Short mmCIF file of C-alpha atoms in Angstrom, two decimals:
data_model
loop_
_atom_site.label_atom_id
_atom_site.label_comp_id
_atom_site.label_asym_id
_atom_site.label_seq_id
_atom_site.Cartn_x
_atom_site.Cartn_y
_atom_site.Cartn_z
CA UNK A 1 -36.69 -49.68 3.77
CA UNK A 2 -33.30 -50.18 5.41
CA UNK A 3 -31.19 -47.09 6.02
CA UNK A 4 -27.98 -46.82 4.04
CA UNK A 5 -25.01 -46.33 6.38
CA UNK A 6 -22.81 -43.32 5.70
CA UNK A 7 -19.13 -43.58 6.32
CA UNK A 8 -18.26 -40.36 8.18
CA UNK A 9 -14.55 -41.03 7.81
CA UNK A 10 -14.83 -40.96 4.00
CA UNK A 11 -16.81 -37.71 4.11
CA UNK A 12 -14.30 -36.16 6.51
CA UNK A 13 -11.40 -37.27 4.34
CA UNK A 14 -13.02 -35.80 1.22
CA UNK A 15 -13.57 -32.49 2.99
CA UNK A 16 -9.95 -32.34 4.09
CA UNK A 17 -8.78 -33.08 0.57
CA UNK A 18 -10.88 -30.27 -0.89
CA UNK A 19 -9.94 -27.64 1.68
CA UNK A 20 -6.39 -26.92 0.40
CA UNK A 21 -7.78 -26.37 -3.10
CA UNK A 22 -10.74 -24.25 -2.07
CA UNK A 23 -9.09 -22.11 0.58
CA UNK A 24 -6.54 -19.40 -0.15
CA UNK A 25 -4.11 -18.14 2.44
CA UNK A 26 -4.43 -14.38 2.12
CA UNK A 27 -1.63 -13.88 4.63
CA UNK A 28 0.81 -14.79 1.84
CA UNK A 29 -0.16 -11.56 0.10
CA UNK A 30 0.68 -9.43 3.14
CA UNK A 31 4.26 -8.61 2.14
CA UNK A 32 3.70 -7.14 -1.32
CA UNK A 33 0.17 -5.96 -0.59
CA UNK A 34 1.25 -3.90 2.40
CA UNK A 35 4.13 -2.33 0.47
CA UNK A 36 2.00 -1.62 -2.60
CA UNK A 37 -1.09 -0.20 -0.89
CA UNK A 38 0.82 1.87 1.66
CA UNK A 39 3.19 3.10 -1.03
CA UNK A 40 0.36 4.19 -3.31
CA UNK A 41 -1.53 5.92 -0.51
CA UNK A 42 1.59 7.66 0.75
CA UNK A 43 2.54 8.80 -2.73
CA UNK A 44 -0.91 10.12 -3.42
CA UNK A 45 -1.50 11.89 -0.11
CA UNK A 46 1.99 13.27 0.52
CA UNK A 47 2.48 14.58 -3.01
CA UNK A 48 -1.00 16.09 -3.18
CA UNK A 49 -0.52 17.68 0.25
CA UNK A 50 2.82 19.18 -0.80
CA UNK A 51 1.28 20.61 -3.95
CA UNK A 52 -1.70 21.97 -2.03
CA UNK A 53 0.61 23.54 0.52
CA UNK A 54 2.71 25.29 -2.10
CA UNK A 55 -0.44 26.25 -4.00
CA UNK A 56 -1.79 27.92 -0.87
CA UNK A 57 0.90 30.62 -1.04
CA UNK A 58 2.05 30.44 -4.66
CA UNK A 59 -0.56 30.14 -7.39
CA UNK A 60 1.93 29.45 -10.17
CA UNK A 61 1.24 26.13 -11.92
CA UNK A 62 4.94 25.43 -12.55
CA UNK A 63 5.73 25.76 -8.84
CA UNK A 64 3.09 23.19 -7.97
CA UNK A 65 4.32 20.78 -10.64
CA UNK A 66 7.98 21.08 -9.58
CA UNK A 67 6.98 20.57 -5.97
CA UNK A 68 4.98 17.50 -6.86
CA UNK A 69 7.82 16.04 -8.95
CA UNK A 70 10.36 16.62 -6.19
CA UNK A 71 7.99 14.98 -3.73
CA UNK A 72 7.56 12.00 -6.05
CA UNK A 73 11.29 11.37 -6.43
CA UNK A 74 12.17 11.94 -2.78
CA UNK A 75 9.22 9.94 -1.52
CA UNK A 76 9.82 6.98 -3.83
CA UNK A 77 13.47 6.78 -2.77
CA UNK A 78 12.56 7.11 0.90
CA UNK A 79 9.87 4.43 0.70
CA UNK A 80 12.13 2.03 -1.18
CA UNK A 81 15.04 2.43 1.23
CA UNK A 82 12.81 2.21 4.28
CA UNK A 83 11.05 -0.90 3.02
CA UNK A 84 14.35 -2.52 2.02
CA UNK A 85 15.89 -1.96 5.45
CA UNK A 86 12.76 -3.14 7.23
CA UNK A 87 12.29 -6.33 5.22
CA UNK A 88 16.03 -7.09 5.25
CA UNK A 89 16.01 -6.86 9.03
CA UNK A 90 13.09 -9.27 9.11
CA UNK A 91 14.98 -11.57 6.75
CA UNK A 92 18.07 -11.56 8.97
CA UNK A 93 15.96 -12.47 12.00
CA UNK A 94 14.23 -15.35 10.22
CA UNK A 95 17.48 -16.71 8.77
CA UNK A 96 19.13 -16.58 12.18
CA UNK A 97 16.20 -18.42 13.70
CA UNK A 98 16.32 -21.07 10.98
CA UNK A 99 20.02 -21.65 11.63
CA UNK A 100 19.29 -22.21 15.30
CA UNK A 101 16.65 -24.81 14.46
CA UNK A 102 19.20 -27.46 13.46
CA UNK A 103 16.84 -30.27 14.38
CA UNK A 104 14.18 -29.13 11.90
CA UNK A 105 16.11 -29.44 8.64
CA UNK A 106 13.19 -30.69 6.57
CA UNK A 107 10.99 -27.83 7.74
CA UNK A 108 13.77 -25.31 7.19
CA UNK A 109 14.06 -26.35 3.52
CA UNK A 110 10.39 -25.56 3.03
CA UNK A 111 10.62 -22.26 4.89
CA UNK A 112 13.44 -20.98 2.65
CA UNK A 113 10.95 -20.50 -0.18
CA UNK A 114 8.73 -18.33 2.05
CA UNK A 115 11.44 -15.93 3.19
CA UNK A 116 10.71 -12.24 2.57
CA UNK A 117 12.38 -10.60 -0.41
CA UNK A 118 13.68 -7.09 0.48
CA UNK A 119 14.39 -6.17 -3.16
CA UNK A 120 10.88 -7.10 -4.21
CA UNK A 121 9.35 -5.17 -1.32
CA UNK A 122 11.49 -2.10 -2.03
CA UNK A 123 10.67 -2.10 -5.75
CA UNK A 124 6.95 -2.56 -5.09
CA UNK A 125 6.94 0.25 -2.54
CA UNK A 126 8.79 2.71 -4.81
CA UNK A 127 6.66 1.86 -7.84
CA UNK A 128 3.42 2.14 -5.90
CA UNK A 129 4.47 5.48 -4.40
CA UNK A 130 5.28 6.81 -7.86
CA UNK A 131 1.96 5.65 -9.29
CA UNK A 132 0.12 7.35 -6.47
CA UNK A 133 2.13 10.55 -6.80
CA UNK A 134 1.47 10.79 -10.53
CA UNK A 135 -2.26 11.33 -9.94
CA UNK A 136 -2.09 14.91 -8.54
CA UNK A 137 0.73 15.76 -10.97
CA UNK A 138 -1.40 14.87 -13.97
CA UNK A 139 -4.38 16.65 -12.44
CA UNK A 140 -2.63 20.04 -12.42
CA UNK A 141 -0.47 19.74 -15.51
CA UNK A 142 -2.95 21.26 -17.97
CA UNK A 143 -5.11 23.50 -15.78
CA UNK A 144 -4.07 27.15 -15.45
CA UNK A 145 -6.95 28.71 -13.45
CA UNK A 146 -5.92 28.52 -9.80
CA UNK A 147 -9.26 27.68 -8.16
CA UNK A 148 -10.11 25.12 -10.81
CA UNK A 149 -6.69 23.54 -10.42
CA UNK A 150 -7.10 23.13 -6.63
CA UNK A 151 -10.59 21.70 -7.08
CA UNK A 152 -9.42 19.20 -9.70
CA UNK A 153 -6.61 18.04 -7.42
CA UNK A 154 -9.04 17.40 -4.57
CA UNK A 155 -11.45 15.51 -6.83
CA UNK A 156 -8.74 13.44 -8.51
CA UNK A 157 -7.12 12.55 -5.20
CA UNK A 158 -10.47 11.64 -3.66
CA UNK A 159 -11.28 9.26 -6.51
CA UNK A 160 -7.82 7.69 -6.38
CA UNK A 161 -7.99 7.27 -2.60
CA UNK A 162 -11.35 5.56 -2.91
CA UNK A 163 -9.96 3.20 -5.54
CA UNK A 164 -6.87 2.37 -3.44
CA UNK A 165 -8.96 1.85 -0.34
CA UNK A 166 -11.38 -0.46 -2.15
CA UNK A 167 -8.57 -2.35 -3.88
CA UNK A 168 -6.68 -2.96 -0.66
CA UNK A 169 -9.83 -4.19 1.04
CA UNK A 170 -10.77 -6.43 -1.87
CA UNK A 171 -7.35 -8.08 -2.11
CA UNK A 172 -7.17 -8.59 1.64
CA UNK A 173 -10.81 -9.64 2.01
CA UNK A 174 -11.47 -6.78 4.45
CA UNK A 175 -14.64 -4.65 4.76
CA UNK A 176 -14.56 -2.46 1.64
CA UNK A 177 -16.75 0.42 2.84
CA UNK A 178 -14.90 1.01 6.11
CA UNK A 179 -11.51 0.74 4.45
CA UNK A 180 -12.44 3.15 1.66
CA UNK A 181 -13.93 5.74 4.02
CA UNK A 182 -10.92 5.54 6.32
CA UNK A 183 -8.46 6.09 3.45
CA UNK A 184 -10.44 8.94 1.88
CA UNK A 185 -11.01 10.82 5.14
CA UNK A 186 -7.35 10.42 6.08
CA UNK A 187 -6.30 11.94 2.77
CA UNK A 188 -8.68 14.87 3.20
CA UNK A 189 -7.34 15.57 6.68
CA UNK A 190 -3.74 15.52 5.50
CA UNK A 191 -4.41 17.88 2.58
CA UNK A 192 -6.56 20.18 4.70
CA UNK A 193 -3.99 20.52 7.48
CA UNK A 194 -1.15 21.12 5.02
CA UNK A 195 -3.11 23.69 3.05
CA UNK A 196 -4.35 25.50 6.16
CA UNK A 197 -1.05 25.68 8.03
CA UNK A 198 0.90 26.68 4.93
CA UNK A 199 -1.62 29.40 4.15
CA UNK A 200 -1.34 30.72 7.71
CA UNK A 201 2.45 30.71 7.72
CA UNK A 202 2.55 32.23 4.23
CA UNK A 203 0.27 35.10 5.23
CA UNK A 204 2.28 35.79 8.39
CA UNK A 205 5.52 35.74 6.41
CA UNK A 206 4.15 38.21 3.87
CA UNK A 207 3.05 40.63 6.56
#
């Protein structure tokens, strides 16, 4: 039986035509993903650490809640402003570079659509920080016993950190286990250091 010739060029062309549909450029997610994940982690860890630190020397529930709320507002504003300035600086650099490339007008028109949006990045960062900061605030809002309150904060923050770590890894197609462990352990270290140092300073101040 005679062999049927296969046109490699047709096969190669078909593969090239399918690749743009099958492949997804995950680098396009980097702008909003970085702002959202970092904002949520920062909001969660910094607010929980502040509340743990205050709780180390003052067992009043209202003091912890006010501290957490102040941390939420200040942190969200700080993250938004910082992200806005950072992305706007990046935007200025890219626009200046595009203006210098006067011989690449067709390419420049396509690149305009891919320019970073500082307002979008700032809003995403502030919103993500607030969502992360709400977790420890809700955890202590209805629990009066001091030891139980601290324990609930640690548990709630641990679960949220694990979720954020897994979500960031899943969206970015990164190793989920390593990312989750890294985020959780980092949060524990931050809360532990804040609680320990504040307790030490509080005891010294009392004596």
